[in-house]
Coordinates of C-alpha atoms in Angstrom, one line a residue:
M110 CA 30.8 38.9 29.6
G111 CA 30.9 35.8 31.5
T112 CA 33.1 34.7 33.7
N113 CA 35.0 31.5 32.5
H114 CA 35.2 28.3 34.3
G115 CA 37.6 26.7 33.3
P116 CA 36.7 24.1 29.6
S117 CA 34.6 21.8 32.0
W118 CA 33.2 20.4 34.9
T119 CA 33.2 16.4 35.5
R120 CA 32.2 14.6 38.1
R121 CA 31.9 10.9 38.6
H122 CA 29.8 9.2 41.8
T123 CA 29.1 5.1 42.4
I124 CA 25.9 5.7 44.5
P125 CA 23.6 3.3 46.6
S126 CA 20.4 2.7 45.1
D127 CA 18.9 5.4 46.9
T128 CA 16.3 8.3 45.3
R129 CA 18.2 10.6 47.5
V130 CA 21.8 10.5 47.4
G131 CA 21.4 10.5 43.8
S132 CA 19.1 13.9 44.2
D133 CA 21.7 16.0 46.1
L134 CA 24.5 15.1 43.3
V135 CA 22.5 17.4 40.9
E136 CA 22.6 20.7 42.3
E137 CA 26.3 20.6 41.9
L138 CA 25.5 20.4 38.8
I139 CA 23.3 23.1 38.0
Q140 CA 25.6 25.5 40.1
E141 CA 28.3 24.6 37.9
M142 CA 25.5 26.1 35.1
S143 CA 24.0 28.7 36.8
Q144 CA 28.2 30.4 37.5
R145 CA 28.8 29.1 33.4
E146 CA 25.5 31.5 31.9
W147 CA 23.2 28.6 31.3
P148 CA 19.1 30.2 30.8
A149 CA 16.5 29.5 34.2
T150 CA 14.5 27.1 31.4
D151 CA 17.7 24.0 30.3
L152 CA 18.6 24.4 34.1
F153 CA 14.9 23.1 35.6
R154 CA 15.1 20.7 32.1
V155 CA 18.2 18.4 33.2
Q156 CA 17.6 18.7 36.6
L157 CA 14.3 16.9 35.8
A158 CA 15.2 14.5 33.5
Y159 CA 18.6 14.0 35.9
E160 CA 15.8 13.5 37.9
E161 CA 13.4 11.0 36.2
A162 CA 17.1 9.3 35.5
I163 CA 18.1 8.7 39.5
V164 CA 14.2 7.5 40.4
N165 CA 14.2 5.3 36.9
A166 CA 17.5 3.5 38.0
V167 CA 17.0 2.6 41.9
R168 CA 13.3 2.1 41.1
H169 CA 13.1 0.7 38.6
G170 CA 16.1 -0.8 36.4
N171 CA 18.2 -2.2 40.8
R172 CA 14.2 -2.6 42.4
N173 CA 15.2 -0.2 45.7
A174 CA 18.2 -3.4 46.4
R175 CA 20.8 -1.8 49.0
D176 CA 22.9 -4.4 47.3
K177 CA 23.1 -2.5 44.0
T178 CA 24.8 0.9 43.1
V179 CA 24.2 3.2 40.5
E180 CA 27.0 5.4 38.9
V181 CA 26.3 8.7 37.8
E182 CA 28.8 10.9 35.8
M183 CA 28.4 14.8 34.4
T184 CA 30.3 16.9 33.2
C185 CA 29.8 20.9 31.9
C186 CA 31.0 23.3 30.1
S187 CA 29.5 26.7 28.9
E188 CA 27.7 25.0 25.6
R189 CA 27.3 21.3 26.9
V190 CA 25.8 19.5 29.3
M191 CA 26.6 15.5 29.8
I192 CA 24.4 12.9 32.1
R193 CA 25.3 9.6 32.0
I194 CA 23.5 7.4 34.6
R195 CA 23.7 3.5 34.6
D196 CA 21.8 1.1 37.5
Q197 CA 22.9 -2.8 38.1
G198 CA 19.9 -4.1 36.3
E199 CA 18.7 -6.4 33.6
G200 CA 18.1 -2.8 31.6
F201 CA 15.0 -2.3 29.4
D202 CA 14.4 -1.8 25.6
P203 CA 13.5 1.6 24.9
E204 CA 11.8 1.7 21.8
K205 CA 8.7 -1.3 24.0
V206 CA 8.0 1.6 26.2
P207 CA 3.7 1.9 25.6
D208 CA 2.8 6.0 25.2
P209 CA 2.1 7.0 28.1
R210 CA -0.3 10.0 25.7
Q211 CA -2.3 6.9 24.4
E212 CA -6.1 6.7 26.0
S213 CA -5.9 3.4 27.4
L214 CA -2.9 5.3 29.4
L215 CA -3.6 8.8 30.6
D216 CA -4.9 7.4 33.5
V217 CA -2.1 4.3 34.7
P218 CA 0.6 5.8 37.1
G219 CA 4.4 6.0 35.9
G220 CA 6.0 5.5 32.4
R221 CA 6.4 9.2 32.1
G222 CA 10.0 9.4 33.0
V223 CA 11.3 7.3 29.6
L224 CA 9.3 10.0 27.7
L225 CA 10.1 13.6 29.1
I226 CA 13.3 12.7 29.0
S227 CA 13.6 13.0 25.9
E228 CA 11.4 15.5 25.3
V229 CA 13.9 18.4 27.3
M230 CA 17.2 16.7 26.2
S231 CA 18.8 17.7 23.7
E232 CA 19.8 14.1 22.6
V233 CA 19.1 11.0 23.9
Y234 CA 21.1 7.2 24.1
Y235 CA 20.5 3.9 25.9
N236 CA 23.2 1.1 25.4
D237 CA 23.3 -1.6 23.9
I238 CA 21.2 -3.2 27.5
G239 CA 18.8 -0.8 28.4
N240 CA 20.3 -0.2 31.6
E241 CA 22.5 2.8 30.9
V242 CA 21.1 6.0 30.0
T243 CA 23.6 8.9 28.4
M244 CA 21.8 12.7 28.2
I245 CA 23.1 15.5 27.1
K246 CA 21.4 18.9 26.8
I247 CA 22.6 21.8 24.0
K248 CA 23.2 25.1 26.1
G249 CA 19.4 27.0 25.0
D250 CA 17.8 23.5 23.1
N251 CA 14.2 23.8 23.6
P252 CA 12.5 21.7 21.2
L253 CA 9.6 22.1 23.0
E254 CA 9.6 26.1 22.9
D255 CA 10.3 25.2 19.3
E256 CA 7.1 23.6 17.9
S257 CA 5.2 25.6 20.2
Q258 CA 6.3 29.0 18.1
A259 CA 6.1 27.0 15.0

């Protein structure tokens, strides 16, 4: 039997538009997930989605503006992780992001983060403006593996 490390853990941070600062925050989340015996595959996927979302918020949302910030909220329990990242940018429409798997876009750098996040997380939601993403991971939910075994 695993050790129960409390019903849930939550952290909220407001950080500068600096991907290095944003990247440091995920370490604490991964540690909390590990203590709750999350599988290594889930740890990897959550960290990957988090990193992509932070980079998108700083580079695309805030356009690296040093006077803007990014709000990060992370919650972890034994079966579910929620990450919410909000930038101060004008937002975007995720439905209008072209699929980077199209033949004409295979050699174009960038444009893969939104797709990647949707592939590795259980649920992904954007606010109406498009400057906030909420990502949810359910323990053991790995759609990519499920598809390859079908």
